[in-house]
PDB file of C-alpha atoms in Angstrom:
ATOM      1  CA  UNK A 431      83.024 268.528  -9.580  1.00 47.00           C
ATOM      2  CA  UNK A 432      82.771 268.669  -5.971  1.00 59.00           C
ATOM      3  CA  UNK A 433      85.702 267.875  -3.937  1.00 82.00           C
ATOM      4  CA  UNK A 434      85.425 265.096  -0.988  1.00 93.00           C
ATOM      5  CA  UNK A 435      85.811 265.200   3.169  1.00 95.00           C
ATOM      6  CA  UNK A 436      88.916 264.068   2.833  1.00 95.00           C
ATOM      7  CA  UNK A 437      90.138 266.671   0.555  1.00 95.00           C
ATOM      8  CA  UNK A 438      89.232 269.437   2.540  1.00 96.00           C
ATOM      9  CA  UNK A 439      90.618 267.731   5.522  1.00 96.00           C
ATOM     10  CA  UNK A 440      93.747 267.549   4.049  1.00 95.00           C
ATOM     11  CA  UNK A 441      93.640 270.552   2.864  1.00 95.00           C
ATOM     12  CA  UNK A 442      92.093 272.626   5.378  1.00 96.00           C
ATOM     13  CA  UNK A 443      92.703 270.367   8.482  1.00 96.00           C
ATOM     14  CA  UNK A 444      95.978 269.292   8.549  1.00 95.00           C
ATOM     15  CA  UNK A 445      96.998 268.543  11.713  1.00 95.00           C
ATOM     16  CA  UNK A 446      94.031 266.888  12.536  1.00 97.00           C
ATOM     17  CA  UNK A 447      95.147 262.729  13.189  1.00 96.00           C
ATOM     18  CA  UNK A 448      94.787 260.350  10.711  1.00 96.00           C
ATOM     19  CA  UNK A 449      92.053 258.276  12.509  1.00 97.00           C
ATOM     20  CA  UNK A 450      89.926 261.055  12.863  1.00 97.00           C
ATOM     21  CA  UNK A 451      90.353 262.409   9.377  1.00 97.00           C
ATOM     22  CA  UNK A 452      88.840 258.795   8.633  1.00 96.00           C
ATOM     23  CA  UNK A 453      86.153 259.047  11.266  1.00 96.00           C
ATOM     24  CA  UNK A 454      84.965 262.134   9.961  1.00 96.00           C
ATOM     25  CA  UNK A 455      85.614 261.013   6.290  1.00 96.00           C
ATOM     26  CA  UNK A 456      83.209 258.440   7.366  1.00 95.00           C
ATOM     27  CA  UNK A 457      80.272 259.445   9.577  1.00 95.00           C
ATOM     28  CA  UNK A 458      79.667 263.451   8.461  1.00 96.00           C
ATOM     29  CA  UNK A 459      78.422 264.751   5.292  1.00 94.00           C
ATOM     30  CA  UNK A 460      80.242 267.789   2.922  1.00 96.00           C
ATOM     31  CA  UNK A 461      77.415 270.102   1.954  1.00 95.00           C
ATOM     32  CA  UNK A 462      77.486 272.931  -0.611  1.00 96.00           C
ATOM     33  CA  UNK A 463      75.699 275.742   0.774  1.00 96.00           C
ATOM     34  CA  UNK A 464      74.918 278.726  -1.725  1.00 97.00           C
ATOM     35  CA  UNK A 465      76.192 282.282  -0.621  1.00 94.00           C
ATOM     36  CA  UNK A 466      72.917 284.408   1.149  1.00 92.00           C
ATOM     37  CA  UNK A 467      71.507 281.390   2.707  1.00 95.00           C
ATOM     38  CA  UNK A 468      70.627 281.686   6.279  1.00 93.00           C
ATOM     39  CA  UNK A 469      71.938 278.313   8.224  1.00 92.00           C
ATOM     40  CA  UNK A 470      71.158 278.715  11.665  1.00 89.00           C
ATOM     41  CA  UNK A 471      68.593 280.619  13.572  1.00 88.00           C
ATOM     42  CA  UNK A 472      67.621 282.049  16.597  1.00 85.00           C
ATOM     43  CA  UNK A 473      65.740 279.544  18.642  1.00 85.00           C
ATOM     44  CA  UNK A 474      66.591 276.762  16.594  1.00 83.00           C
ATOM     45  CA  UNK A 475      68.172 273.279  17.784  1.00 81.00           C
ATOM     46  CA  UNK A 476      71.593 272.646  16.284  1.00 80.00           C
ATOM     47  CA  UNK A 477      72.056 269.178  14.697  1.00 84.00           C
ATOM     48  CA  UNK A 478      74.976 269.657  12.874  1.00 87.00           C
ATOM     49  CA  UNK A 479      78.579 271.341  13.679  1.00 88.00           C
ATOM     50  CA  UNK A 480      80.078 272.943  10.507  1.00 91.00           C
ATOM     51  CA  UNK A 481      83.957 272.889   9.981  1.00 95.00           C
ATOM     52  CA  UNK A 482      84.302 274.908   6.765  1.00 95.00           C
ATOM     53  CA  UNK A 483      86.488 273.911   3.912  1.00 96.00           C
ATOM     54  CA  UNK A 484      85.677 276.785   1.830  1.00 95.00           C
ATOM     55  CA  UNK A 485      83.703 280.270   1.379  1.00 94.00           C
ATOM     56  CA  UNK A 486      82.926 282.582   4.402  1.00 91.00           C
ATOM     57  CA  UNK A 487      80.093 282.793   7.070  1.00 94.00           C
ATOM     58  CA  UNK A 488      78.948 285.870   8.963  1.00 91.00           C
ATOM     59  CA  UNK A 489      77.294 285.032  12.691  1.00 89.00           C
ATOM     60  CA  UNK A 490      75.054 288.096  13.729  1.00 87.00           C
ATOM     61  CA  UNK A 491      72.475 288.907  17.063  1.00 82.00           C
ATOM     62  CA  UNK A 492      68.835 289.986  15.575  1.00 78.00           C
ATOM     63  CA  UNK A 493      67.335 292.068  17.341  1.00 73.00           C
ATOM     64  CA  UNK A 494      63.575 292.146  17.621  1.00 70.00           C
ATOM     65  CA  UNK A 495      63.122 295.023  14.779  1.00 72.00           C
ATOM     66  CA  UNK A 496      65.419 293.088  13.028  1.00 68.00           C
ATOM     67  CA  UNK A 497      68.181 294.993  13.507  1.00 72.00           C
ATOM     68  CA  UNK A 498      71.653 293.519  12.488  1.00 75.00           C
ATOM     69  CA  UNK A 499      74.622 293.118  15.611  1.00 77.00           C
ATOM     70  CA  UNK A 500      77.854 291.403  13.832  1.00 80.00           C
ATOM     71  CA  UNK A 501      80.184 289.402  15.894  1.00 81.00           C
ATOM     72  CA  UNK A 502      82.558 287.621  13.495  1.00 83.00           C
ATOM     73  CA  UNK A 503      83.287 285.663  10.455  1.00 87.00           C
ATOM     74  CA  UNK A 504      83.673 281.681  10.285  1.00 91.00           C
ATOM     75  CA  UNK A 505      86.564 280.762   6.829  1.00 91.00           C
ATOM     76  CA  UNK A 506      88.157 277.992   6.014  1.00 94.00           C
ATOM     77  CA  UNK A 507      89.667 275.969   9.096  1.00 94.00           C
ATOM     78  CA  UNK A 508      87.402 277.675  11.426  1.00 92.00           C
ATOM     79  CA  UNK A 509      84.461 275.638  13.339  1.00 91.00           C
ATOM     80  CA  UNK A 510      81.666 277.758  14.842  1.00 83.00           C
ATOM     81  CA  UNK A 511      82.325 277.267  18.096  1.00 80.00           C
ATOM     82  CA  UNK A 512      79.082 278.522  19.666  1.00 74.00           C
ATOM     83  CA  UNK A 513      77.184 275.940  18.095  1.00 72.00           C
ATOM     84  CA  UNK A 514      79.228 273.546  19.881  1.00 75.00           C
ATOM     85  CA  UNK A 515      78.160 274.630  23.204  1.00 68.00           C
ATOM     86  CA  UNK A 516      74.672 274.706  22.266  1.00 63.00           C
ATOM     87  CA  UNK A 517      75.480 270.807  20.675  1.00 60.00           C
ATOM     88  CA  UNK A 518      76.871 270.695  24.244  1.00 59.00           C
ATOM     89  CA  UNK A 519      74.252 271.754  26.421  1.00 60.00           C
ATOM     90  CA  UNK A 520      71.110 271.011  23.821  1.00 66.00           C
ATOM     91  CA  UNK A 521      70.154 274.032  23.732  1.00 70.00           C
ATOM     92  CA  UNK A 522      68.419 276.318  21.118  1.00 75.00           C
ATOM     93  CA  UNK A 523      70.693 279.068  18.850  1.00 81.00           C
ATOM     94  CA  UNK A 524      70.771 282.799  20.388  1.00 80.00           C
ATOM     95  CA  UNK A 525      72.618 283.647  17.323  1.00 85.00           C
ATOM     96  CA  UNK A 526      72.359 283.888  13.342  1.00 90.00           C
ATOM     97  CA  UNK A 527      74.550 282.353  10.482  1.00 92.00           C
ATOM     98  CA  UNK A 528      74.574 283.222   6.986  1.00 94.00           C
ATOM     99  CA  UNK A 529      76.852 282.123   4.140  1.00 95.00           C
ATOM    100  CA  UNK A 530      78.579 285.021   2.498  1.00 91.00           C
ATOM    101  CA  UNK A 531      79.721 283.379  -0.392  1.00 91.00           C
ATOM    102  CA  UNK A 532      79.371 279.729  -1.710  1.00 94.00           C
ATOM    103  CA  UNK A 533      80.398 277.802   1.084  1.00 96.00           C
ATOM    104  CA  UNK A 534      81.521 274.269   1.266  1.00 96.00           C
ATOM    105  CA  UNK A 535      80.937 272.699   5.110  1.00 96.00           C
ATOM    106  CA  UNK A 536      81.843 269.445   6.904  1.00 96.00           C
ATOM    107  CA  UNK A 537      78.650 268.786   8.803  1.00 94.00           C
ATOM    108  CA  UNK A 538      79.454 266.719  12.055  1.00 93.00           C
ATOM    109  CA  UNK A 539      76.633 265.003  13.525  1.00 90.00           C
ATOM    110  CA  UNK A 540      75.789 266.898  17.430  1.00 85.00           C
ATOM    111  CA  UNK A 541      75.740 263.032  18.536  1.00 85.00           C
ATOM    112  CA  UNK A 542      79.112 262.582  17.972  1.00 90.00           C
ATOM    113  CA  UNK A 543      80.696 265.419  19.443  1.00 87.00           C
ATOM    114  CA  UNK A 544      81.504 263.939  23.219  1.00 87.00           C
ATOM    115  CA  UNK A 545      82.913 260.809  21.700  1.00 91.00           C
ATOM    116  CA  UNK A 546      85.474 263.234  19.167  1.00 93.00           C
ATOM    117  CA  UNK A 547      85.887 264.969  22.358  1.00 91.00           C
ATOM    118  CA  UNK A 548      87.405 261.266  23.933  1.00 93.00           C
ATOM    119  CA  UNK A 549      88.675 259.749  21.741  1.00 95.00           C
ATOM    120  CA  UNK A 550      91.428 262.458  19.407  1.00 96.00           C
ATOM    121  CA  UNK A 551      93.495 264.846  20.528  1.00 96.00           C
ATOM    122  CA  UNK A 552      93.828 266.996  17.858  1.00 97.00           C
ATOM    123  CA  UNK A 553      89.966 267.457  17.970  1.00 96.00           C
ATOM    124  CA  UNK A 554      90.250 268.334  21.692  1.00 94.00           C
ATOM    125  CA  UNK A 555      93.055 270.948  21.051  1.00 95.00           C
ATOM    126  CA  UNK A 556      91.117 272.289  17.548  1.00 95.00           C
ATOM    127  CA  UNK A 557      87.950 272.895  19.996  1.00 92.00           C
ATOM    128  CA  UNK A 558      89.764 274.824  22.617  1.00 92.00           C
ATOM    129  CA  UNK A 559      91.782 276.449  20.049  1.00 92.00           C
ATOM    130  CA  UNK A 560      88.132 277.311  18.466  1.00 89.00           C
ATOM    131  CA  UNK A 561      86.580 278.933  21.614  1.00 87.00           C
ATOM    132  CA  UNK A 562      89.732 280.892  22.730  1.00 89.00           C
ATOM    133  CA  UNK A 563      89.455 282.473  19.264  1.00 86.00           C
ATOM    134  CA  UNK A 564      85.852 283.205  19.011  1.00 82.00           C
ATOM    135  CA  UNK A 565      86.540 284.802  23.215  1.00 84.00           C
ATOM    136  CA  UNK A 566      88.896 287.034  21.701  1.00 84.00           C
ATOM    137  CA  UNK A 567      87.116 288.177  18.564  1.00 78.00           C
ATOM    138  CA  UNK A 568      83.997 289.079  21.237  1.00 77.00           C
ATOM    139  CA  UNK A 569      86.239 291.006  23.282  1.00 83.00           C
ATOM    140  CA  UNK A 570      87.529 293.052  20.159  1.00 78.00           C
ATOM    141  CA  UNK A 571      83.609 293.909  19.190  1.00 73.00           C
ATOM    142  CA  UNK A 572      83.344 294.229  23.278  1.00 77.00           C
ATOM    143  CA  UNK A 573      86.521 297.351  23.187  1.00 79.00           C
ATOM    144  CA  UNK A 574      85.219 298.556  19.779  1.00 73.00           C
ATOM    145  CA  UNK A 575      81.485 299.227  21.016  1.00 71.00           C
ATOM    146  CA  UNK A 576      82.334 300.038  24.271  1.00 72.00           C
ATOM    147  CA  UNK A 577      86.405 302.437  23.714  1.00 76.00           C
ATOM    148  CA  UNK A 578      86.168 303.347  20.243  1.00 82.00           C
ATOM    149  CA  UNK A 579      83.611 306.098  18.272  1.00 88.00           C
ATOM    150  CA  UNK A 580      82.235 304.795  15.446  1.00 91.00           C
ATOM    151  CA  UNK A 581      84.811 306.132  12.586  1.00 92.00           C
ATOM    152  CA  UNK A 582      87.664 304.012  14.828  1.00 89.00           C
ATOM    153  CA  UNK A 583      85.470 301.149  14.619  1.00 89.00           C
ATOM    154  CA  UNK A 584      84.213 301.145  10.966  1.00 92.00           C
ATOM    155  CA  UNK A 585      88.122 301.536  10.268  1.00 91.00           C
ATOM    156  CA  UNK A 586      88.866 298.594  12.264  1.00 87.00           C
ATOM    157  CA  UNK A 587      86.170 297.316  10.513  1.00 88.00           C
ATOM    158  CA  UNK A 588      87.280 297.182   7.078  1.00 91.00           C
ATOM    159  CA  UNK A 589      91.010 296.726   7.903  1.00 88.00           C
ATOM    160  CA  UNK A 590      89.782 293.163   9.075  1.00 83.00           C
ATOM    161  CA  UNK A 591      87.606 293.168   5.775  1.00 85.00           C
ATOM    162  CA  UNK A 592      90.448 293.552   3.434  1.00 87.00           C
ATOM    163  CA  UNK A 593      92.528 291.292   5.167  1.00 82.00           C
ATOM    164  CA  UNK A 594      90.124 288.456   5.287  1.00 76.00           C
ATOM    165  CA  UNK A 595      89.455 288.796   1.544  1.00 76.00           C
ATOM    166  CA  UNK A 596      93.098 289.624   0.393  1.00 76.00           C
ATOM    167  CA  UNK A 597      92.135 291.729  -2.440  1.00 81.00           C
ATOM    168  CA  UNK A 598      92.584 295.589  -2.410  1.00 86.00           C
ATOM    169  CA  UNK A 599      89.208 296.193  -3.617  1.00 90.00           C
ATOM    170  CA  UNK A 600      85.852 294.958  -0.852  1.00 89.00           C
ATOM    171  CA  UNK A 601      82.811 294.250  -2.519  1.00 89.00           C
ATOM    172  CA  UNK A 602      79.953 295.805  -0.355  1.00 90.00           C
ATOM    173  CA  UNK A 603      77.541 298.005   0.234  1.00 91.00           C
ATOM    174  CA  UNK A 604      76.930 300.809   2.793  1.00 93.00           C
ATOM    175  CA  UNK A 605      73.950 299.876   4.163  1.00 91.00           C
ATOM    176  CA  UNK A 606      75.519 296.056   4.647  1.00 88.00           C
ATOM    177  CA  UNK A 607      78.364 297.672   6.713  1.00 91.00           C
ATOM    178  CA  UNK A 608      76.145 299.708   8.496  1.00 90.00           C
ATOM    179  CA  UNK A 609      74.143 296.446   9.678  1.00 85.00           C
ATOM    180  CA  UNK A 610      77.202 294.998  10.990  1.00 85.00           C
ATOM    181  CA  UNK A 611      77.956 298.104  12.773  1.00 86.00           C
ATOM    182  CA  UNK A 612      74.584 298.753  13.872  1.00 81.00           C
ATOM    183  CA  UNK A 613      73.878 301.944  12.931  1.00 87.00           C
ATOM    184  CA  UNK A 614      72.519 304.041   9.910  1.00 89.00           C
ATOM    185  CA  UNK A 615      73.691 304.096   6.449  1.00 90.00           C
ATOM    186  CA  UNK A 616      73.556 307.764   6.389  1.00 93.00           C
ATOM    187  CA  UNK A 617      76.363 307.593   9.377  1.00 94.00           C
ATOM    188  CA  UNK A 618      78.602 305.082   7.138  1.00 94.00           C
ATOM    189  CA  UNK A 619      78.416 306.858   3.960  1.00 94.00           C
ATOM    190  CA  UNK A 620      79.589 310.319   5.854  1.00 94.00           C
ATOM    191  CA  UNK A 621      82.332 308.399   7.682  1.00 95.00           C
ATOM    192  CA  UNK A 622      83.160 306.351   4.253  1.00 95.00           C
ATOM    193  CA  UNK A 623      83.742 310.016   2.158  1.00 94.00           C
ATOM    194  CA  UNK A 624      85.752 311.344   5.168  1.00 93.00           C
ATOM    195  CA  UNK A 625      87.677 308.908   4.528  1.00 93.00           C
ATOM    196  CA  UNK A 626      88.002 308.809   1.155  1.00 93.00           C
ATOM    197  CA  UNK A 627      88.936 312.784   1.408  1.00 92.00           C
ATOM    198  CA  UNK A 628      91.777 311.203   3.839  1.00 91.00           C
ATOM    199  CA  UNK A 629      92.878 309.143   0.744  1.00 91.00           C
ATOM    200  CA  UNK A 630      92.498 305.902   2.623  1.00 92.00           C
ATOM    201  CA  UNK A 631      90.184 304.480   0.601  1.00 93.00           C
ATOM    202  CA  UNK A 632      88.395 304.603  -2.932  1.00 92.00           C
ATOM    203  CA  UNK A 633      84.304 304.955  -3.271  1.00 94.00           C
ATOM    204  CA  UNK A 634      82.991 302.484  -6.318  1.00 90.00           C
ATOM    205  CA  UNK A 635      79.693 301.269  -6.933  1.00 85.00           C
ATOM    206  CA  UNK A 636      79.163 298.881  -4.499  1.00 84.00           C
ATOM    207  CA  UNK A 637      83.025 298.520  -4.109  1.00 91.00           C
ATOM    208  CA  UNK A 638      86.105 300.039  -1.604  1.00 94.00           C
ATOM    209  CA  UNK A 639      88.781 300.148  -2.826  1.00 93.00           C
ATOM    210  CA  UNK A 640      91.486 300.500  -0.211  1.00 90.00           C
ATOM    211  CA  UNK A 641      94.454 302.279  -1.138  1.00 87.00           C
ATOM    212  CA  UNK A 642      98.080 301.185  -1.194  1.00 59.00           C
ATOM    213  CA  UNK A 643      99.109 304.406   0.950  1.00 54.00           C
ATOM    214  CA  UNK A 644      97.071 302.839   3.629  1.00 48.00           C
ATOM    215  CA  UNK A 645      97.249 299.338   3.107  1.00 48.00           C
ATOM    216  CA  UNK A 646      95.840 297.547   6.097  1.00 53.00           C
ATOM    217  CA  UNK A 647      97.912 295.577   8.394  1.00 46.00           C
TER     218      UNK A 647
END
């Protein structure tokens, strides 16, 4: 049975205020949205705002060969922040969003988004909050294109993989890690066995395991 708003504002969005738990509660709509399903596209005209209550979303550039640039993850308690500047400014998506897994999103109206602004605090904190996040999660892709070679980065990489999913074992596959890195799979699988010969990690079929002698974080 699926949960309500309210539950997922309670749990998930504690310190918003009560009024605008009920505000929310009663003008936005809790969608289920499967995992592999591509939300928002390039070009496109947002209507909605997601805050999500559960599952995981990946936001990506496309380039025009269709080429894969990550830039982070949206989980539970996170708001995608650049889709409330384009709300904003009513303007069209330069960006891609697609679920990860089974994802369960508060979908806030665009109309409504000044008014929140107004009217609750908590929203106007939880926005700023939002962007200042999202600013420094671009400047960490900024230093890791721009400082580190690519083994640095895909270490980085799934350090901030296997936190996000607290598990010791990351279920992916090469050539998915090598779209969010953009480059070849043939470069990840070399820098995955290097360091798998460094005992850092585990190779499975379609799995890492990461290993407890160099547990991230």
């Amino acid at each position: 049975m699926m949960e309500s708003i309210s539950y997922y504002l309670d749990r998930v969005f504690p310190d918003f205020e009560p009024e605008l738990k009920q505000r929310l509660t009663k003008d936005c709509i809790l969608k289920t949205i499967p995992a592999d399903e591509v939300i928002m596209r390039t070009g496109q005209y947002i209507k909605h705002t997601l805050l999500i209550g559960s599952g995981r979303v990946k936001l990506y550039r496309q380039g025009d060969d269709g080429e894969e640039a990550f830039i982070y993850y949206l989980e539970p308690g996170n708001a995608c922040a650049l889709s409330m500047i384009c709300n904003t400014k009513q303007e069209a998506s330069e960006i891609m969003a697609k679920t990860v897994e089974d994802t369960v999103a508060i979908m806030i109206p665009i109309q409504m988004m000044d008014e929140l602004m107004q009217q609750y605090k908590t929203w106007y904190y939880f926005v700023i909050a939002n962007y200042r996040a999202r600013f420094e999660e671009l400047l960490v892709v900024f230093d890791n294109v721009v400082f580190r070679g690519m083994d640095e980065r895909l270490e980085f990489y799934l350090k901030k993989q296997f936190e996000n999913s607290r598990n010791q074992i990351l279920s992916i596959t090469h050539q998915e890690i090598a779209n969010d890195l953009n480059t070849s799979r043939e470069v990840i699988s070399r820098l995955l066995k290097k360091m798998e010969q460094d005992k850092k990690i585990r190779l499975l079929r379609n799995n890492i395991e990461w290993l407890s002698s160099g547990k991230p974080g």
